[in-house]
mmCIF file of C-alpha atoms in Angstrom:
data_model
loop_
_atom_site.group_PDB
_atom_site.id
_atom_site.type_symbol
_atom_site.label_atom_id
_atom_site.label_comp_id
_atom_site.label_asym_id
_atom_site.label_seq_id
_atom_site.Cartn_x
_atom_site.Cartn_y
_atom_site.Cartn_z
ATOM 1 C CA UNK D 1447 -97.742 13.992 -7.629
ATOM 2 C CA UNK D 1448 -95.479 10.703 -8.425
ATOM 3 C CA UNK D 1449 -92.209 12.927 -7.795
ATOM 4 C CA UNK D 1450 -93.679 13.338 -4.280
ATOM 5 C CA UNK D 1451 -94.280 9.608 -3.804
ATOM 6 C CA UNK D 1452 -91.179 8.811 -1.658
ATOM 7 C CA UNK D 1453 -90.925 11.800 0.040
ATOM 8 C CA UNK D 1454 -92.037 10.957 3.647
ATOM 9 C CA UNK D 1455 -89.024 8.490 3.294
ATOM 10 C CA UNK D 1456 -86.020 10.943 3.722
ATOM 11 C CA UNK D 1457 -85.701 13.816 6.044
ATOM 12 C CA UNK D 1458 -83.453 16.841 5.465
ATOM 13 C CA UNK D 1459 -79.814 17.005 7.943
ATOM 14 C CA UNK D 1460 -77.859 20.515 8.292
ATOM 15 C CA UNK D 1461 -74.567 20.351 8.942
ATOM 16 C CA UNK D 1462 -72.026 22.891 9.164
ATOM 17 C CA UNK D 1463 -68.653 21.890 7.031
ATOM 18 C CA UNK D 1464 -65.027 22.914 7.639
ATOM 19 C CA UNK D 1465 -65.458 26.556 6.155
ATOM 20 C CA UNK D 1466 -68.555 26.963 8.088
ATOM 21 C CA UNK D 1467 -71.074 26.761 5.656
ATOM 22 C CA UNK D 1468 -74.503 25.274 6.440
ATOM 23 C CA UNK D 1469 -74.723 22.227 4.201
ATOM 24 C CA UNK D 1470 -78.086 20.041 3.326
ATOM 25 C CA UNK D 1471 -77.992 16.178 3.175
ATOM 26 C CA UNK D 1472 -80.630 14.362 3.234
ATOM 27 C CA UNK D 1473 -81.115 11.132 5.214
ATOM 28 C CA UNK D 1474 -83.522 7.820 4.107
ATOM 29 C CA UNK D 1475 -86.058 6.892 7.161
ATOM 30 C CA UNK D 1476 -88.354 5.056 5.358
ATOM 31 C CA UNK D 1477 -88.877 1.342 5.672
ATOM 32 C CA UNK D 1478 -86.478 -1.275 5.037
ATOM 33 C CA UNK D 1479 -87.481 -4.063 2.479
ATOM 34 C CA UNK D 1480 -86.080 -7.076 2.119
ATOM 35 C CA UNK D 1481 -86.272 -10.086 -0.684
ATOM 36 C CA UNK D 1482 -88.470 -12.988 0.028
ATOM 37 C CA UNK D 1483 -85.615 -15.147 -0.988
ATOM 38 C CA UNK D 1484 -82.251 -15.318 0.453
ATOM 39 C CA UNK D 1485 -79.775 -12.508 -1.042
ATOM 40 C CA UNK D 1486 -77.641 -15.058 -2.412
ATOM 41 C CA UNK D 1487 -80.264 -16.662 -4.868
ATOM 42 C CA UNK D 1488 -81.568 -13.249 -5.500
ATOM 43 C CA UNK D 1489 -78.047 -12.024 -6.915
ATOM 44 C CA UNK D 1490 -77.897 -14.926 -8.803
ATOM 45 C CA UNK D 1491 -81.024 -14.810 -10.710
ATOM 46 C CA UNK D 1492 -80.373 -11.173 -11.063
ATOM 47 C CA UNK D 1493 -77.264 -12.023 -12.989
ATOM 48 C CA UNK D 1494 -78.695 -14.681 -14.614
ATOM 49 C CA UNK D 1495 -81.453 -12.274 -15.834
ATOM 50 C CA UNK D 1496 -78.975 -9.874 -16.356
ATOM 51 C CA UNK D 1497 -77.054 -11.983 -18.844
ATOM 52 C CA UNK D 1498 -80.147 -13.015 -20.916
ATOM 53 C CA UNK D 1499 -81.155 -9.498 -21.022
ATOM 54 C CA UNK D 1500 -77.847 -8.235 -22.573
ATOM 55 C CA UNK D 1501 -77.906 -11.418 -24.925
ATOM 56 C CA UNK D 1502 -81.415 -9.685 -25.932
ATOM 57 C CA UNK D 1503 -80.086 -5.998 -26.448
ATOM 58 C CA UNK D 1504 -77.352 -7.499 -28.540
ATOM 59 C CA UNK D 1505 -79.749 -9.718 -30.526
ATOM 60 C CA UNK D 1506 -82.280 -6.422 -31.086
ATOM 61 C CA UNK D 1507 -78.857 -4.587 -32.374
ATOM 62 C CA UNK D 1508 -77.915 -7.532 -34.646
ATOM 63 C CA UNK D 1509 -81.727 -7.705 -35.808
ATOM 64 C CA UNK D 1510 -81.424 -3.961 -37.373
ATOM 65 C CA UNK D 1511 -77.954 -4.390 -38.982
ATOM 66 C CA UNK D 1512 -79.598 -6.141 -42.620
ATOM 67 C CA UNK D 1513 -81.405 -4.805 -45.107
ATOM 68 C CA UNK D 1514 -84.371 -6.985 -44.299
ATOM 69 C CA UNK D 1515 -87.159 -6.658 -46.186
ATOM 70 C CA UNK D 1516 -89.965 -7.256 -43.066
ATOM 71 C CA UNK D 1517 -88.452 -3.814 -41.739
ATOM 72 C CA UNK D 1518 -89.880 -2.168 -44.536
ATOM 73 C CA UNK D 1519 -93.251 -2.929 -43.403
ATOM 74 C CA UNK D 1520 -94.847 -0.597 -40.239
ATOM 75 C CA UNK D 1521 -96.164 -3.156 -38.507
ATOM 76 C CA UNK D 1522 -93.238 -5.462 -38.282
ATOM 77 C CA UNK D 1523 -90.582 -2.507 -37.782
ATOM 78 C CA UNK D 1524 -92.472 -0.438 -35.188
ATOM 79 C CA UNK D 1525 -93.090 -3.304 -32.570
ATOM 80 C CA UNK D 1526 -89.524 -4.039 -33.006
ATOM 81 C CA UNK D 1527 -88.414 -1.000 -32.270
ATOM 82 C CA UNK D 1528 -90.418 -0.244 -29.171
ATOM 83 C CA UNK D 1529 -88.886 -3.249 -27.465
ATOM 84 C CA UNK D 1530 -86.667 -1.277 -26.410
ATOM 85 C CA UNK D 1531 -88.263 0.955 -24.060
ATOM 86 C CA UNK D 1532 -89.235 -2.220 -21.697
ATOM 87 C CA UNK D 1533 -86.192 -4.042 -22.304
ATOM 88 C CA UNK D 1534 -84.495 -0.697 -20.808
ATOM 89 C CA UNK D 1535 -87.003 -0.447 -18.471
ATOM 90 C CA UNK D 1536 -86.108 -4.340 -17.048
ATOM 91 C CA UNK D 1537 -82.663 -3.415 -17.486
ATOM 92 C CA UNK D 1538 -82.476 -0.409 -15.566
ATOM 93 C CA UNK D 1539 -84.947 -2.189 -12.397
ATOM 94 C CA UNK D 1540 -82.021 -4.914 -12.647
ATOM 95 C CA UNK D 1541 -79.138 -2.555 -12.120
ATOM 96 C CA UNK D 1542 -80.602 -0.059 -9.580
ATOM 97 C CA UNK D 1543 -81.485 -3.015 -7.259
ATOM 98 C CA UNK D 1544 -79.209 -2.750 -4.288
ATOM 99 C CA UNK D 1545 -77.088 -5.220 -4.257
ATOM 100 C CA UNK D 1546 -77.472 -5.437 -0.182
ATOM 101 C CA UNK D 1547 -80.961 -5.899 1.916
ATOM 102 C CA UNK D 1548 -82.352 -3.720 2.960
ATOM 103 C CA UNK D 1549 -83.464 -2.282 0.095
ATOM 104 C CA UNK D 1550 -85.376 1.371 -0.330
ATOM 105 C CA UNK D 1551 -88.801 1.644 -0.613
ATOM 106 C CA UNK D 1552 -88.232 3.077 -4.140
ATOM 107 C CA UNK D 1553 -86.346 0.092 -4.983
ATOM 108 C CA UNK D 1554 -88.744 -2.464 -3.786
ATOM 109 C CA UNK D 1555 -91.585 -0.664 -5.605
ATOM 110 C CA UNK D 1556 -89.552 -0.880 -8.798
ATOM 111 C CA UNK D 1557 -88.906 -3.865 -8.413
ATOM 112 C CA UNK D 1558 -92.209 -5.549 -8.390
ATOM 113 C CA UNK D 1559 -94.170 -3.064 -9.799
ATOM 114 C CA UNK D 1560 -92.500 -1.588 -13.433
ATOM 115 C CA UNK D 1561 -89.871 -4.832 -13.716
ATOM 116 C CA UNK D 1562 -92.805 -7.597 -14.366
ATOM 117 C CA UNK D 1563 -94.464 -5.686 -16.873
ATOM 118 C CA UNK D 1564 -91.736 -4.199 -18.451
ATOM 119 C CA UNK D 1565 -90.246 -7.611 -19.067
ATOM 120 C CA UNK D 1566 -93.778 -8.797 -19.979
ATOM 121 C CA UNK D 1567 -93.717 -6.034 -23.000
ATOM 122 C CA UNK D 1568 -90.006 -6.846 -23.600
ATOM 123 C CA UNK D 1569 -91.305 -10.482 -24.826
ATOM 124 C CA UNK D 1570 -94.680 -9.499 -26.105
ATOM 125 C CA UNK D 1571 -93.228 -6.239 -28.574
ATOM 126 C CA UNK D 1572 -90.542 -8.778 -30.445
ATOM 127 C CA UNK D 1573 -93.302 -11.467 -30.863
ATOM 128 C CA UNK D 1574 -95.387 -9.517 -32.605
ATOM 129 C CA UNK D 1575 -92.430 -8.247 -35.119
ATOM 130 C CA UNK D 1576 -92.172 -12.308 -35.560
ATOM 131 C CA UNK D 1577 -95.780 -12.836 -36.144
ATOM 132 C CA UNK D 1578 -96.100 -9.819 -38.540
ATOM 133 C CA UNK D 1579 -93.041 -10.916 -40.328
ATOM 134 C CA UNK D 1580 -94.657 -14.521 -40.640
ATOM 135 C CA UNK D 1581 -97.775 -13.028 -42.023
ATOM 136 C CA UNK D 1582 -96.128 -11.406 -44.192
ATOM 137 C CA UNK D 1583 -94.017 -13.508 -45.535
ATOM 138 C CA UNK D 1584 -96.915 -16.703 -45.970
ATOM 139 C CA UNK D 1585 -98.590 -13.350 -48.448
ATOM 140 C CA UNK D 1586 -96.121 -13.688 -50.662
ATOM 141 C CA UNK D 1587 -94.735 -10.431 -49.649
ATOM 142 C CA UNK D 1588 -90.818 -9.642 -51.125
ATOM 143 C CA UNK D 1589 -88.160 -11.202 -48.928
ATOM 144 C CA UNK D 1590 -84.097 -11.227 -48.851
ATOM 145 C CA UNK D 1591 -81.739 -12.930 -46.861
ATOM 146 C CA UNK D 1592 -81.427 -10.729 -44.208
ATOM 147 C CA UNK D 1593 -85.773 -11.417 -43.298
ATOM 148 C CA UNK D 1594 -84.152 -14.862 -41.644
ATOM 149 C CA UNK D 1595 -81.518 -13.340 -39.679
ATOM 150 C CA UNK D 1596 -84.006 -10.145 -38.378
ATOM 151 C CA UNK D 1597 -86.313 -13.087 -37.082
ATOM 152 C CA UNK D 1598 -83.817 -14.940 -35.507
ATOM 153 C CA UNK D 1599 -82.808 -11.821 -33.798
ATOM 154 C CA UNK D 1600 -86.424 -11.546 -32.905
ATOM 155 C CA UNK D 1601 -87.645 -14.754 -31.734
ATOM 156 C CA UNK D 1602 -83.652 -14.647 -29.332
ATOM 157 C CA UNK D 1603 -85.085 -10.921 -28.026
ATOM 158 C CA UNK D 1604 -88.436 -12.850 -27.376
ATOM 159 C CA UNK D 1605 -86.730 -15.535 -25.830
ATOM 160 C CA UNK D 1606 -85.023 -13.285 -23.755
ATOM 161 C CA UNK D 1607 -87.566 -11.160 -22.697
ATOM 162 C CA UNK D 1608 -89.544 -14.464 -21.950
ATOM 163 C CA UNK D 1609 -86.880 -15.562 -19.428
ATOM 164 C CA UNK D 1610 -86.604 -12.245 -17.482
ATOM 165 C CA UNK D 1611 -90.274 -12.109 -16.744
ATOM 166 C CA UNK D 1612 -90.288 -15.828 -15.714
ATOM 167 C CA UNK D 1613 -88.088 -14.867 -13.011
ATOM 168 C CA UNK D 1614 -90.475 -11.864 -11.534
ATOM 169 C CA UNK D 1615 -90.618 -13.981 -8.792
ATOM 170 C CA UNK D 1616 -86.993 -14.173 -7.718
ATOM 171 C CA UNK D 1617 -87.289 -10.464 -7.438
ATOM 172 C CA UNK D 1618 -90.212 -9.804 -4.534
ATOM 173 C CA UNK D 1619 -89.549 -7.870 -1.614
ATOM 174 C CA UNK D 1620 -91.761 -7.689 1.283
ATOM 175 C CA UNK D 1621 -90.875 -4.585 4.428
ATOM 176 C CA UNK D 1622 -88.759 -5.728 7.556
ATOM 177 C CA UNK D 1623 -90.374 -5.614 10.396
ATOM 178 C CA UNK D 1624 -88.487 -4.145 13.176
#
């Protein structure tokens, strides 16, 4: 039922080619949606948000390069880990985003619906991985060097998550009216 969502918004177009075969396009009719905000601040938070979200995926990649201890234990590595489904998930609302208004109604659905709480998650997943690795570590647990630089990695993929969904805002689109 959620394939079928959007598809009121495009209708099918035959056309006959050069050979004379009947060829099927389709064409978008749906609504046009627009950004609350000018385009020109909207591109710019969206590369602003871009940039701290890349700064995060590198982070999460430097965070499982040492043999840190805390990623022995479930509860810090599994959190970790499953950042990366909403970080993707931000990501990917980020770069589908037409860079032009009007936007599709897809688009503007994505964009405040899955982006906000995907970059909620993306901030909330890391912080736990910190807080388990602090509880762990003030039980006396084993640690290494490499338990500092996994929670710096952390609390930066926090800190990046943290900024994207601060700027949910920047990203809400409302239809044009005709």
């Amino acid at each position: 039922m959620a394939r079928k969502k959007y598809i009121r918004d495009y209708r099918l177009v035959e056309r006959v080619d050069e050979r004379g075969r009947l060829r099927t396009d389709y064409e978008y009719i749906g609504g046009r949606y627009v950004y609350h905000l000018d385009g020109k601040t909207v591109q710019r938070e969206k590369k602003r948000v871009l940039i701290a979200l890349g700064a995060a995926w590198l982070f999460f990649a430097a965070g499982l390069v040492p043999n840190a201890a805390g990623m022995r234990a479930i509860y810090v590595a599994i959190p970790y880990l499953f950042a990366a489904i909403p970080m993707g998930l931000a990501t990917d609302a980020l770069l589908t985003a037409a860079r032009t208004e009007p936007l599709r109604h897809q688009q503007a659905d994505v964009l405040e619906n899955r982006y906000p709480p995907a970059a909620l998650f993306a901030a909330i997943l890391p912080a736990i991985s910190l807080a388990g690795e602090g509880v762990r570590l003030l039980l006396g647990a084993e640690r290494n060097a490499g338990d500092l630089f996994f929670a710096l990695c952390a609390a930066a993929v926090t800190a990046g998550g943290a900024y994207a969904f601060s700027r949910r805002e920047r990203f809400l689109c409302r239809e044009e009216k005709d």
